Amino acid sequence: KQWYQRRETILRGGSDHKSDDVDVMSYYSSSCYSGFTDEPGSFYPVYSELFVRIAQEDERYVDSSDWEVPPLFGDSATPYPEVREFYGWWQSYCTKKNYLWLDDLYDIRQAENRRVQRAIEKENKKVTEDARREFNEQVRSLVSHIRKKDPRVLAQREKQREMDEEKAAAGKKRLAEQRRKRAEEVAMLAEQEKEMIAAHNEAVADLMEEYSDSEDEGDAFHCPLCKKTFKSDKMMRQHEKSKKHKEKLALLRAEFADELGDDITQEEEDVISPTPANTSGSGKSKKISLERVTEGEGKESN
């Protein structure tokens, strides 16, 4: 033990310091402070002093060139980014103390041989690491406990909650607006589709009516001589130029000539040369003509 104490004295530059851990557990109780003000003995000064003491104890075991001052606890007016930095650093706190002054350590000078010496060193290392781990856990747990009561943290949580609610409300409003626009677009597309279907149906109806009129008009082009019906005037004219039609027409003219002589009136000519129904001759003349043509065809066949 004396060897370890002398070694620590040399490392500390001749100081005969014996470290005493701060009683962290006593700071869990709210009786250690009075009120959440900046007055002496209140929340902020008490805990600010505590963490300064812990940092000062650690500083004794670190070379001055390697020492980094940890974030301070601050007061009621400390900006929240600095408060967040403080809790972030201290919630992962690791002490710099080596705990070589503990009474539970074995004296390495009493080792009988090298093997016993290594066993003593291993056991001493375990004891000091357990002590450091326990103190680290005490400090971290206290930091979490203080954070739950810190008015600065609570105020920030409330502010964040309000911001989240406003953001959620804005999101709902934006979603409702998007749904409304979507419904309008769907209704507009449905109306456009309805109009397109109506226009299509109207176009189909027009085409059907036009086709029907065309068929009705086609029925008017009739050749009583050949007993044929044509859909257009052009087809009728082409038929009149056909050889078969001309032969029947010539036969009919010959019969008329035999009976009436050379004086054939225009009306009789129209009967002989039938035109479309709108300019055709009387039904009686047509019937006489067709009967004679039929009789002529019979004579020819005989």
PDB file of C-alpha atoms in Angstrom:
ATOM      1  CA  LYS A   1       0.000   0.000   0.000  1.00  0.00           C
ATOM      2  CA  GLN A   2       2.792   2.402   0.813  1.00  0.00           C
ATOM      3  CA  TRP A   3       4.370   1.692  -2.583  1.00  0.00           C
ATOM      4  CA  TYR A   4       1.159   2.575  -4.355  1.00  0.00           C
ATOM      5  CA  GLN A   5       0.745   5.717  -2.268  1.00  0.00           C
ATOM      6  CA  ARG A   6       4.318   6.790  -3.057  1.00  0.00           C
ATOM      7  CA  ARG A   7       3.723   6.076  -6.776  1.00  0.00           C
ATOM      8  CA  GLU A   8       0.585   8.246  -6.748  1.00  0.00           C
ATOM      9  CA  THR A   9       2.495  10.984  -4.946  1.00  0.00           C
ATOM     10  CA  ILE A  10       5.118  10.986  -7.726  1.00  0.00           C
ATOM     11  CA  LEU A  11       2.480  11.024 -10.489  1.00  0.00           C
ATOM     12  CA  ARG A  12       0.713  13.944  -8.822  1.00  0.00           C
ATOM     13  CA  GLY A  13       3.901  15.983  -8.716  1.00  0.00           C
ATOM     14  CA  GLY A  14       4.695  15.506  -5.025  1.00  0.00           C
ATOM     15  CA  SER A  15       1.164  16.033  -3.698  1.00  0.00           C
ATOM     16  CA  ASP A  16       0.085  13.714  -0.911  1.00  0.00           C
ATOM     17  CA  HIS A  17      -3.565  13.815  -2.100  1.00  0.00           C
ATOM     18  CA  LYS A  18      -5.972  11.078  -1.165  1.00  0.00           C
ATOM     19  CA  SER A  19      -9.079  11.265  -3.321  1.00  0.00           C
ATOM     20  CA  ASP A  20     -12.536  11.225  -1.838  1.00  0.00           C
ATOM     21  CA  ASP A  21     -15.433  10.672  -4.265  1.00  0.00           C
ATOM     22  CA  VAL A  22     -18.260  13.148  -4.104  1.00  0.00           C
ATOM     23  CA  ASP A  23     -21.335  11.677  -2.412  1.00  0.00           C
ATOM     24  CA  VAL A  24     -23.390  11.593  -5.563  1.00  0.00           C
ATOM     25  CA  MET A  25     -26.265   9.675  -3.973  1.00  0.00           C
ATOM     26  CA  SER A  26     -27.111  12.587  -1.652  1.00  0.00           C
ATOM     27  CA  TYR A  27     -27.969  14.733  -4.667  1.00  0.00           C
ATOM     28  CA  TYR A  28     -30.855  12.493  -5.732  1.00  0.00           C
ATOM     29  CA  SER A  29     -33.117  14.017  -3.113  1.00  0.00           C
ATOM     30  CA  SER A  30     -34.936  17.261  -3.837  1.00  0.00           C
ATOM     31  CA  SER A  31     -34.048  18.349  -0.314  1.00  0.00           C
ATOM     32  CA  CYS A  32     -30.537  19.220  -1.517  1.00  0.00           C
ATOM     33  CA  TYR A  33     -31.895  22.357  -3.188  1.00  0.00           C
ATOM     34  CA  SER A  34     -34.732  24.811  -2.673  1.00  0.00           C
ATOM     35  CA  GLY A  35     -36.622  26.080  -5.695  1.00  0.00           C
ATOM     36  CA  PHE A  36     -35.713  26.384  -9.369  1.00  0.00           C
ATOM     37  CA  THR A  37     -34.035  29.774  -9.291  1.00  0.00           C
ATOM     38  CA  ASP A  38     -30.503  31.118  -9.571  1.00  0.00           C
ATOM     39  CA  GLU A  39     -30.351  32.000  -5.880  1.00  0.00           C
ATOM     40  CA  PRO A  40     -27.695  30.267  -3.712  1.00  0.00           C
ATOM     41  CA  GLY A  41     -28.907  26.882  -2.537  1.00  0.00           C
ATOM     42  CA  SER A  42     -31.426  26.535  -5.361  1.00  0.00           C
ATOM     43  CA  PHE A  43     -31.560  24.064  -8.261  1.00  0.00           C
ATOM     44  CA  TYR A  44     -29.083  25.654 -10.667  1.00  0.00           C
ATOM     45  CA  PRO A  45     -26.291  26.750  -8.249  1.00  0.00           C
ATOM     46  CA  VAL A  46     -26.334  23.427  -6.341  1.00  0.00           C
ATOM     47  CA  TYR A  47     -25.945  21.165  -9.352  1.00  0.00           C
ATOM     48  CA  SER A  48     -23.615  23.549 -11.127  1.00  0.00           C
ATOM     49  CA  GLU A  49     -21.249  23.384  -8.138  1.00  0.00           C
ATOM     50  CA  LEU A  50     -21.550  19.590  -8.000  1.00  0.00           C
ATOM     51  CA  PHE A  51     -20.388  19.011 -11.579  1.00  0.00           C
ATOM     52  CA  VAL A  52     -17.582  21.536 -11.174  1.00  0.00           C
ATOM     53  CA  ARG A  53     -16.306  19.531  -8.191  1.00  0.00           C
ATOM     54  CA  ILE A  54     -16.452  16.267 -10.102  1.00  0.00           C
ATOM     55  CA  ALA A  55     -14.531  17.816 -12.993  1.00  0.00           C
ATOM     56  CA  GLN A  56     -11.915  19.277 -10.649  1.00  0.00           C
ATOM     57  CA  GLU A  57     -11.302  15.850  -9.085  1.00  0.00           C
ATOM     58  CA  ASP A  58     -10.804  14.312 -12.529  1.00  0.00           C
ATOM     59  CA  GLU A  59      -8.441  17.098 -13.555  1.00  0.00           C
ATOM     60  CA  ARG A  60      -5.942  16.022 -10.868  1.00  0.00           C
ATOM     61  CA  TYR A  61      -5.381  12.716 -12.680  1.00  0.00           C
ATOM     62  CA  VAL A  62      -4.874  14.118 -16.169  1.00  0.00           C
ATOM     63  CA  ASP A  63      -1.908  15.959 -17.617  1.00  0.00           C
ATOM     64  CA  SER A  64      -2.719  19.649 -18.040  1.00  0.00           C
ATOM     65  CA  SER A  65      -2.001  19.478 -21.771  1.00  0.00           C
ATOM     66  CA  ASP A  66      -4.575  16.688 -22.229  1.00  0.00           C
ATOM     67  CA  TRP A  67      -7.294  18.134 -20.042  1.00  0.00           C
ATOM     68  CA  GLU A  68     -10.543  19.225 -21.702  1.00  0.00           C
ATOM     69  CA  VAL A  69     -13.000  21.218 -19.638  1.00  0.00           C
ATOM     70  CA  PRO A  70     -16.411  19.481 -19.708  1.00  0.00           C
ATOM     71  CA  PRO A  71     -19.622  21.453 -20.440  1.00  0.00           C
ATOM     72  CA  LEU A  72     -20.984  23.436 -17.480  1.00  0.00           C
ATOM     73  CA  PHE A  73     -24.436  22.989 -15.979  1.00  0.00           C
ATOM     74  CA  GLY A  74     -25.267  26.667 -16.421  1.00  0.00           C
ATOM     75  CA  ASP A  75     -28.212  28.580 -15.004  1.00  0.00           C
ATOM     76  CA  SER A  76     -31.839  29.324 -15.818  1.00  0.00           C
ATOM     77  CA  ALA A  77     -30.848  31.608 -18.728  1.00  0.00           C
ATOM     78  CA  THR A  78     -28.500  29.133 -20.432  1.00  0.00           C
ATOM     79  CA  PRO A  79     -29.530  28.574 -24.091  1.00  0.00           C
ATOM     80  CA  TYR A  80     -30.948  25.152 -24.764  1.00  0.00           C
ATOM     81  CA  PRO A  81     -28.205  24.107 -27.241  1.00  0.00           C
ATOM     82  CA  GLU A  82     -25.687  24.453 -24.390  1.00  0.00           C
ATOM     83  CA  VAL A  83     -28.029  22.574 -22.056  1.00  0.00           C
ATOM     84  CA  ARG A  84     -28.311  19.768 -24.620  1.00  0.00           C
ATOM     85  CA  GLU A  85     -24.534  19.661 -24.964  1.00  0.00           C
ATOM     86  CA  PHE A  86     -24.144  19.400 -21.180  1.00  0.00           C
ATOM     87  CA  TYR A  87     -26.493  16.426 -20.849  1.00  0.00           C
ATOM     88  CA  GLY A  88     -25.066  14.742 -23.923  1.00  0.00           C
ATOM     89  CA  TRP A  89     -21.546  14.859 -22.502  1.00  0.00           C
ATOM     90  CA  TRP A  90     -22.323  13.931 -18.883  1.00  0.00           C
ATOM     91  CA  GLN A  91     -24.683  11.080 -19.744  1.00  0.00           C
ATOM     92  CA  SER A  92     -21.641   9.256 -21.138  1.00  0.00           C
ATOM     93  CA  TYR A  93     -19.302  10.376 -18.334  1.00  0.00           C
ATOM     94  CA  CYS A  94     -16.115   8.419 -17.571  1.00  0.00           C
ATOM     95  CA  THR A  95     -14.005   9.374 -14.572  1.00  0.00           C
ATOM     96  CA  LYS A  96     -10.276   9.978 -14.930  1.00  0.00           C
ATOM     97  CA  LYS A  97      -9.450   8.841 -11.371  1.00  0.00           C
ATOM     98  CA  ASN A  98      -7.435   5.623 -11.003  1.00  0.00           C
ATOM     99  CA  TYR A  99      -8.571   4.567  -7.498  1.00  0.00           C
ATOM    100  CA  LEU A 100      -5.138   3.318  -6.517  1.00  0.00           C
ATOM    101  CA  TRP A 101      -5.675   4.585  -2.959  1.00  0.00           C
ATOM    102  CA  LEU A 102      -8.335   1.980  -2.181  1.00  0.00           C
ATOM    103  CA  ASP A 103      -7.800  -0.192   0.887  1.00  0.00           C
ATOM    104  CA  ASP A 104      -8.859  -3.318  -1.014  1.00  0.00           C
ATOM    105  CA  LEU A 105      -5.693  -3.351  -3.118  1.00  0.00           C
ATOM    106  CA  TYR A 106      -2.931  -5.886  -2.482  1.00  0.00           C
ATOM    107  CA  ASP A 107       0.675  -4.873  -1.902  1.00  0.00           C
ATOM    108  CA  ILE A 108       2.620  -6.015  -4.929  1.00  0.00           C
ATOM    109  CA  ARG A 109       5.857  -6.050  -2.914  1.00  0.00           C
ATOM    110  CA  GLN A 110       4.618  -9.083  -1.054  1.00  0.00           C
ATOM    111  CA  ALA A 111       4.604 -11.202  -4.199  1.00  0.00           C
ATOM    112  CA  GLU A 112       6.818 -14.266  -3.814  1.00  0.00           C
ATOM    113  CA  ASN A 113       7.508 -14.626  -7.518  1.00  0.00           C
ATOM    114  CA  ARG A 114       6.633 -13.284 -10.938  1.00  0.00           C
ATOM    115  CA  ARG A 115       3.485 -15.384 -11.246  1.00  0.00           C
ATOM    116  CA  VAL A 116       2.069 -14.121  -7.937  1.00  0.00           C
ATOM    117  CA  GLN A 117       2.970 -10.577  -8.907  1.00  0.00           C
ATOM    118  CA  ARG A 118       0.941 -10.846 -12.147  1.00  0.00           C
ATOM    119  CA  ALA A 119      -1.971 -12.307 -10.193  1.00  0.00           C
ATOM    120  CA  ILE A 120      -1.858  -9.370  -7.741  1.00  0.00           C
ATOM    121  CA  GLU A 121      -1.699  -6.843 -10.570  1.00  0.00           C
ATOM    122  CA  LYS A 122      -4.678  -8.493 -12.253  1.00  0.00           C
ATOM    123  CA  GLU A 123      -6.741  -8.475  -9.057  1.00  0.00           C
ATOM    124  CA  ASN A 124      -5.849  -4.862  -8.278  1.00  0.00           C
ATOM    125  CA  LYS A 125      -6.816  -3.830 -11.805  1.00  0.00           C
ATOM    126  CA  LYS A 126     -10.199  -5.511 -11.399  1.00  0.00           C
ATOM    127  CA  VAL A 127     -10.840  -3.691  -8.104  1.00  0.00           C
ATOM    128  CA  THR A 128      -9.962  -0.267  -9.524  1.00  0.00           C
ATOM    129  CA  GLU A 129     -12.028  -0.837 -12.696  1.00  0.00           C
ATOM    130  CA  ASP A 130     -15.043  -1.890 -10.617  1.00  0.00           C
ATOM    131  CA  ALA A 131     -14.692   1.278  -8.520  1.00  0.00           C
ATOM    132  CA  ARG A 132     -14.468   3.466 -11.611  1.00  0.00           C
ATOM    133  CA  ARG A 133     -17.463   1.721 -13.207  1.00  0.00           C
ATOM    134  CA  GLU A 134     -19.570   2.163 -10.095  1.00  0.00           C
ATOM    135  CA  PHE A 135     -18.782   5.877  -9.854  1.00  0.00           C
ATOM    136  CA  ASN A 136     -19.483   6.378 -13.585  1.00  0.00           C
ATOM    137  CA  GLU A 137     -22.873   4.722 -13.240  1.00  0.00           C
ATOM    138  CA  GLN A 138     -23.726   6.868 -10.207  1.00  0.00           C
ATOM    139  CA  VAL A 139     -22.904  10.078 -12.065  1.00  0.00           C
ATOM    140  CA  ARG A 140     -24.737   9.068 -15.263  1.00  0.00           C
ATOM    141  CA  SER A 141     -27.808   7.983 -13.338  1.00  0.00           C
ATOM    142  CA  LEU A 142     -27.828  11.281 -11.435  1.00  0.00           C
ATOM    143  CA  VAL A 143     -27.577  13.223 -14.701  1.00  0.00           C
ATOM    144  CA  SER A 144     -30.632  11.391 -16.077  1.00  0.00           C
ATOM    145  CA  HIS A 145     -32.493  12.079 -12.823  1.00  0.00           C
ATOM    146  CA  ILE A 146     -31.693  15.807 -12.952  1.00  0.00           C
ATOM    147  CA  ARG A 147     -32.629  16.035 -16.610  1.00  0.00           C
ATOM    148  CA  LYS A 148     -36.170  14.861 -15.834  1.00  0.00           C
ATOM    149  CA  LYS A 149     -36.608  17.797 -13.425  1.00  0.00           C
ATOM    150  CA  ASP A 150     -34.688  20.494 -15.286  1.00  0.00           C
ATOM    151  CA  PRO A 151     -37.176  23.293 -16.183  1.00  0.00           C
ATOM    152  CA  ARG A 152     -35.122  24.145 -19.250  1.00  0.00           C
ATOM    153  CA  VAL A 153     -35.540  20.630 -20.618  1.00  0.00           C
ATOM    154  CA  LEU A 154     -39.228  20.529 -19.715  1.00  0.00           C
ATOM    155  CA  ALA A 155     -39.820  23.878 -21.429  1.00  0.00           C
ATOM    156  CA  GLN A 156     -38.045  22.636 -24.558  1.00  0.00           C
ATOM    157  CA  ARG A 157     -40.134  19.464 -24.557  1.00  0.00           C
ATOM    158  CA  GLU A 158     -43.316  21.522 -24.340  1.00  0.00           C
ATOM    159  CA  LYS A 159     -42.105  23.746 -27.132  1.00  0.00           C
ATOM    160  CA  GLN A 160     -41.205  20.724 -29.236  1.00  0.00           C
ATOM    161  CA  ARG A 161     -44.610  19.184 -28.512  1.00  0.00           C
ATOM    162  CA  GLU A 162     -46.360  22.351 -29.719  1.00  0.00           C
ATOM    163  CA  MET A 163     -44.174  22.400 -32.820  1.00  0.00           C
ATOM    164  CA  ASP A 164     -44.990  18.756 -33.493  1.00  0.00           C
ATOM    165  CA  GLU A 165     -48.720  19.440 -33.075  1.00  0.00           C
ATOM    166  CA  GLU A 166     -48.530  22.408 -35.435  1.00  0.00           C
ATOM    167  CA  LYS A 167     -46.594  20.307 -37.912  1.00  0.00           C
ATOM    168  CA  ALA A 168     -49.129  17.481 -37.619  1.00  0.00           C
ATOM    169  CA  ALA A 169     -52.025  19.930 -38.064  1.00  0.00           C
ATOM    170  CA  ALA A 170     -50.337  21.442 -41.112  1.00  0.00           C
ATOM    171  CA  GLY A 171     -49.771  17.953 -42.477  1.00  0.00           C
ATOM    172  CA  LYS A 172     -53.429  17.031 -41.992  1.00  0.00           C
ATOM    173  CA  LYS A 173     -54.517  20.266 -43.629  1.00  0.00           C
ATOM    174  CA  ARG A 174     -52.186  19.673 -46.550  1.00  0.00           C
ATOM    175  CA  LEU A 175     -53.434  16.089 -46.890  1.00  0.00           C
ATOM    176  CA  ALA A 176     -57.061  17.258 -46.827  1.00  0.00           C
ATOM    177  CA  GLU A 177     -56.296  19.841 -49.510  1.00  0.00           C
ATOM    178  CA  GLN A 178     -54.600  17.204 -51.639  1.00  0.00           C
ATOM    179  CA  ARG A 179     -57.604  14.909 -51.251  1.00  0.00           C
ATOM    180  CA  ARG A 180     -59.982  17.737 -52.164  1.00  0.00           C
ATOM    181  CA  LYS A 181     -57.995  18.559 -55.293  1.00  0.00           C
ATOM    182  CA  ARG A 182     -57.842  14.890 -56.170  1.00  0.00           C
ATOM    183  CA  ALA A 183     -61.616  14.578 -55.778  1.00  0.00           C
ATOM    184  CA  GLU A 184     -62.110  17.614 -58.013  1.00  0.00           C
ATOM    185  CA  GLU A 185     -59.775  16.123 -60.614  1.00  0.00           C
ATOM    186  CA  VAL A 186     -61.625  12.800 -60.489  1.00  0.00           C
ATOM    187  CA  ALA A 187     -64.977  14.566 -60.842  1.00  0.00           C
ATOM    188  CA  MET A 188     -63.658  16.634 -63.745  1.00  0.00           C
ATOM    189  CA  LEU A 189     -62.259  13.537 -65.459  1.00  0.00           C
ATOM    190  CA  ALA A 190     -65.560  11.748 -64.929  1.00  0.00           C
ATOM    191  CA  GLU A 191     -67.439  14.679 -66.464  1.00  0.00           C
ATOM    192  CA  GLN A 192     -65.025  14.783 -69.404  1.00  0.00           C
ATOM    193  CA  GLU A 193     -65.443  11.048 -69.898  1.00  0.00           C
ATOM    194  CA  LYS A 194     -69.220  11.468 -69.762  1.00  0.00           C
ATOM    195  CA  GLU A 195     -69.053  14.216 -72.380  1.00  0.00           C
ATOM    196  CA  MET A 196     -66.770  12.104 -74.581  1.00  0.00           C
ATOM    197  CA  ILE A 197     -69.161   9.150 -74.358  1.00  0.00           C
ATOM    198  CA  ALA A 198     -72.105  11.384 -75.207  1.00  0.00           C
ATOM    199  CA  ALA A 199     -70.213  12.871 -78.180  1.00  0.00           C
ATOM    200  CA  HIS A 200     -69.256   9.381 -79.325  1.00  0.00           C
ATOM    201  CA  ASN A 201     -72.827   8.152 -79.078  1.00  0.00           C
ATOM    202  CA  GLU A 202     -74.041  11.216 -80.953  1.00  0.00           C
ATOM    203  CA  ALA A 203     -71.465  10.644 -83.707  1.00  0.00           C
ATOM    204  CA  VAL A 204     -72.481   6.993 -83.976  1.00  0.00           C
ATOM    205  CA  ALA A 205     -76.132   8.010 -84.171  1.00  0.00           C
ATOM    206  CA  ASP A 206     -75.340  10.519 -86.927  1.00  0.00           C
ATOM    207  CA  LEU A 207     -73.450   7.874 -88.866  1.00  0.00           C
ATOM    208  CA  MET A 208     -76.292   5.399 -88.484  1.00  0.00           C
ATOM    209  CA  GLU A 209     -78.814   8.019 -89.634  1.00  0.00           C
ATOM    210  CA  GLU A 210     -76.640   8.948 -92.585  1.00  0.00           C
ATOM    211  CA  TYR A 211     -76.235   5.295 -93.533  1.00  0.00           C
ATOM    212  CA  SER A 212     -79.978   4.738 -93.185  1.00  0.00           C
ATOM    213  CA  ASP A 213     -80.740   7.767 -95.381  1.00  0.00           C
ATOM    214  CA  SER A 214     -78.253   6.454 -97.916  1.00  0.00           C
ATOM    215  CA  GLU A 215     -80.034   3.125 -98.020  1.00  0.00           C
ATOM    216  CA  ASP A 216     -83.425   4.842 -98.360  1.00  0.00           C
ATOM    217  CA  GLU A 217     -82.119   6.930-101.209  1.00  0.00           C
ATOM    218  CA  GLY A 218     -80.674   3.802-102.822  1.00  0.00           C
ATOM    219  CA  ASP A 219     -84.091   2.167-102.955  1.00  0.00           C
ATOM    220  CA  ALA A 220     -85.297   4.968-105.311  1.00  0.00           C
ATOM    221  CA  PHE A 221     -82.929   3.938-108.113  1.00  0.00           C
ATOM    222  CA  HIS A 222     -84.925   1.076-109.615  1.00  0.00           C
ATOM    223  CA  CYS A 223     -84.853  -0.448-113.048  1.00  0.00           C
ATOM    224  CA  PRO A 224     -88.285  -2.014-113.774  1.00  0.00           C
ATOM    225  CA  LEU A 225     -87.026  -3.339-117.078  1.00  0.00           C
ATOM    226  CA  CYS A 226     -84.338  -5.516-115.425  1.00  0.00           C
ATOM    227  CA  LYS A 227     -86.092  -5.737-112.068  1.00  0.00           C
ATOM    228  CA  LYS A 228     -83.022  -4.436-110.231  1.00  0.00           C
ATOM    229  CA  THR A 229     -82.511  -1.821-107.481  1.00  0.00           C
ATOM    230  CA  PHE A 230     -79.394   0.331-107.035  1.00  0.00           C
ATOM    231  CA  LYS A 231     -78.132   2.449-104.107  1.00  0.00           C
ATOM    232  CA  SER A 232     -76.856   5.393-106.142  1.00  0.00           C
ATOM    233  CA  ASP A 233     -77.482   7.277-109.328  1.00  0.00           C
ATOM    234  CA  LYS A 234     -74.012   6.422-110.550  1.00  0.00           C
ATOM    235  CA  MET A 235     -74.667   2.699-110.250  1.00  0.00           C
ATOM    236  CA  MET A 236     -77.968   3.187-112.036  1.00  0.00           C
ATOM    237  CA  ARG A 237     -76.279   4.996-114.928  1.00  0.00           C
ATOM    238  CA  GLN A 238     -73.670   2.307-115.236  1.00  0.00           C
ATOM    239  CA  HIS A 239     -76.403  -0.322-115.369  1.00  0.00           C
ATOM    240  CA  GLU A 240     -78.175   1.536-118.162  1.00  0.00           C
ATOM    241  CA  LYS A 241     -74.965   1.258-120.191  1.00  0.00           C
ATOM    242  CA  SER A 242     -74.762  -2.475-119.707  1.00  0.00           C
ATOM    243  CA  LYS A 243     -75.306  -4.807-122.677  1.00  0.00           C
ATOM    244  CA  LYS A 244     -78.120  -6.766-121.108  1.00  0.00           C
ATOM    245  CA  HIS A 245     -80.107  -3.625-120.245  1.00  0.00           C
ATOM    246  CA  LYS A 246     -79.594  -2.232-123.734  1.00  0.00           C
ATOM    247  CA  GLU A 247     -80.792  -5.492-125.338  1.00  0.00           C
ATOM    248  CA  LYS A 248     -84.010  -5.469-123.294  1.00  0.00           C
ATOM    249  CA  LEU A 249     -84.493  -1.784-124.026  1.00  0.00           C
ATOM    250  CA  ALA A 250     -84.044  -2.382-127.795  1.00  0.00           C
ATOM    251  CA  LEU A 251     -86.533  -5.235-127.711  1.00  0.00           C
ATOM    252  CA  LEU A 252     -89.057  -3.059-125.907  1.00  0.00           C
ATOM    253  CA  ARG A 253     -88.620  -0.233-128.416  1.00  0.00           C
ATOM    254  CA  ALA A 254     -89.110  -2.622-131.279  1.00  0.00           C
ATOM    255  CA  GLU A 255     -92.399  -3.821-129.848  1.00  0.00           C
ATOM    256  CA  PHE A 256     -93.581  -0.257-129.325  1.00  0.00           C
ATOM    257  CA  ALA A 257     -92.610   0.602-132.876  1.00  0.00           C
ATOM    258  CA  ASP A 258     -94.581  -2.313-134.267  1.00  0.00           C
ATOM    259  CA  GLU A 259     -97.699  -1.286-132.392  1.00  0.00           C
ATOM    260  CA  LEU A 260     -97.518   2.519-132.497  1.00  0.00           C
ATOM    261  CA  GLY A 261     -95.498   3.119-135.552  1.00  0.00           C
ATOM    262  CA  ASP A 262     -92.858   5.784-135.780  1.00  0.00           C
ATOM    263  CA  ASP A 263     -94.794   8.427-133.795  1.00  0.00           C
ATOM    264  CA  ILE A 264     -93.548   7.725-130.250  1.00  0.00           C
ATOM    265  CA  THR A 265     -94.264  10.502-127.805  1.00  0.00           C
ATOM    266  CA  GLN A 266     -91.901  11.655-125.066  1.00  0.00           C
ATOM    267  CA  GLU A 267     -94.096  10.044-122.474  1.00  0.00           C
ATOM    268  CA  GLU A 268     -93.849   6.739-124.311  1.00  0.00           C
ATOM    269  CA  GLU A 269     -90.097   7.242-124.630  1.00  0.00           C
ATOM    270  CA  ASP A 270     -89.879   7.665-120.847  1.00  0.00           C
ATOM    271  CA  VAL A 271     -91.737   4.408-120.449  1.00  0.00           C
ATOM    272  CA  ILE A 272     -89.347   2.683-122.817  1.00  0.00           C
ATOM    273  CA  SER A 273     -86.264   4.233-121.115  1.00  0.00           C
ATOM    274  CA  PRO A 274     -87.086   4.123-117.370  1.00  0.00           C
ATOM    275  CA  THR A 275     -85.234   6.486-115.051  1.00  0.00           C
ATOM    276  CA  PRO A 276     -85.030   6.560-111.223  1.00  0.00           C
ATOM    277  CA  ALA A 277     -88.297   6.470-109.345  1.00  0.00           C
ATOM    278  CA  ASN A 278     -88.608  10.244-109.049  1.00  0.00           C
ATOM    279  CA  THR A 279     -88.838  10.577-112.899  1.00  0.00           C
ATOM    280  CA  SER A 280     -90.334   7.172-113.852  1.00  0.00           C
ATOM    281  CA  GLY A 281     -93.489   6.632-115.911  1.00  0.00           C
ATOM    282  CA  SER A 282     -96.914   5.373-114.849  1.00  0.00           C
ATOM    283  CA  GLY A 283     -97.286   1.989-113.278  1.00  0.00           C
ATOM    284  CA  LYS A 284     -99.755   0.801-115.964  1.00  0.00           C
ATOM    285  CA  SER A 285     -97.382   1.486-118.842  1.00  0.00           C
ATOM    286  CA  LYS A 286     -94.585  -0.201-116.938  1.00  0.00           C
ATOM    287  CA  LYS A 287     -96.742  -3.264-116.416  1.00  0.00           C
ATOM    288  CA  ILE A 288     -97.624  -3.460-120.138  1.00  0.00           C
ATOM    289  CA  SER A 289     -94.026  -2.990-121.119  1.00  0.00           C
ATOM    290  CA  LEU A 290     -92.726  -5.577-118.731  1.00  0.00           C
ATOM    291  CA  GLU A 291     -95.314  -8.101-119.866  1.00  0.00           C
ATOM    292  CA  ARG A 292     -94.336  -7.550-123.479  1.00  0.00           C
ATOM    293  CA  VAL A 293     -90.675  -7.844-122.644  1.00  0.00           C
ATOM    294  CA  THR A 294     -91.411 -11.059-120.828  1.00  0.00           C
ATOM    295  CA  GLU A 295     -93.379 -12.340-123.819  1.00  0.00           C
ATOM    296  CA  GLY A 296     -90.542 -11.302-126.138  1.00  0.00           C
ATOM    297  CA  GLU A 297     -88.046 -13.168-124.035  1.00  0.00           C
ATOM    298  CA  GLY A 298     -90.369 -16.189-124.271  1.00  0.00           C
ATOM    299  CA  LYS A 299     -90.545 -15.973-128.043  1.00  0.00           C
ATOM    300  CA  GLU A 300     -86.778 -15.698-128.300  1.00  0.00           C
ATOM    301  CA  SER A 301     -86.342 -18.706-126.133  1.00  0.00           C
ATOM    302  CA  ASN A 302     -88.707 -20.663-128.455  1.00  0.00           C
TER     303      ASN A 302
END
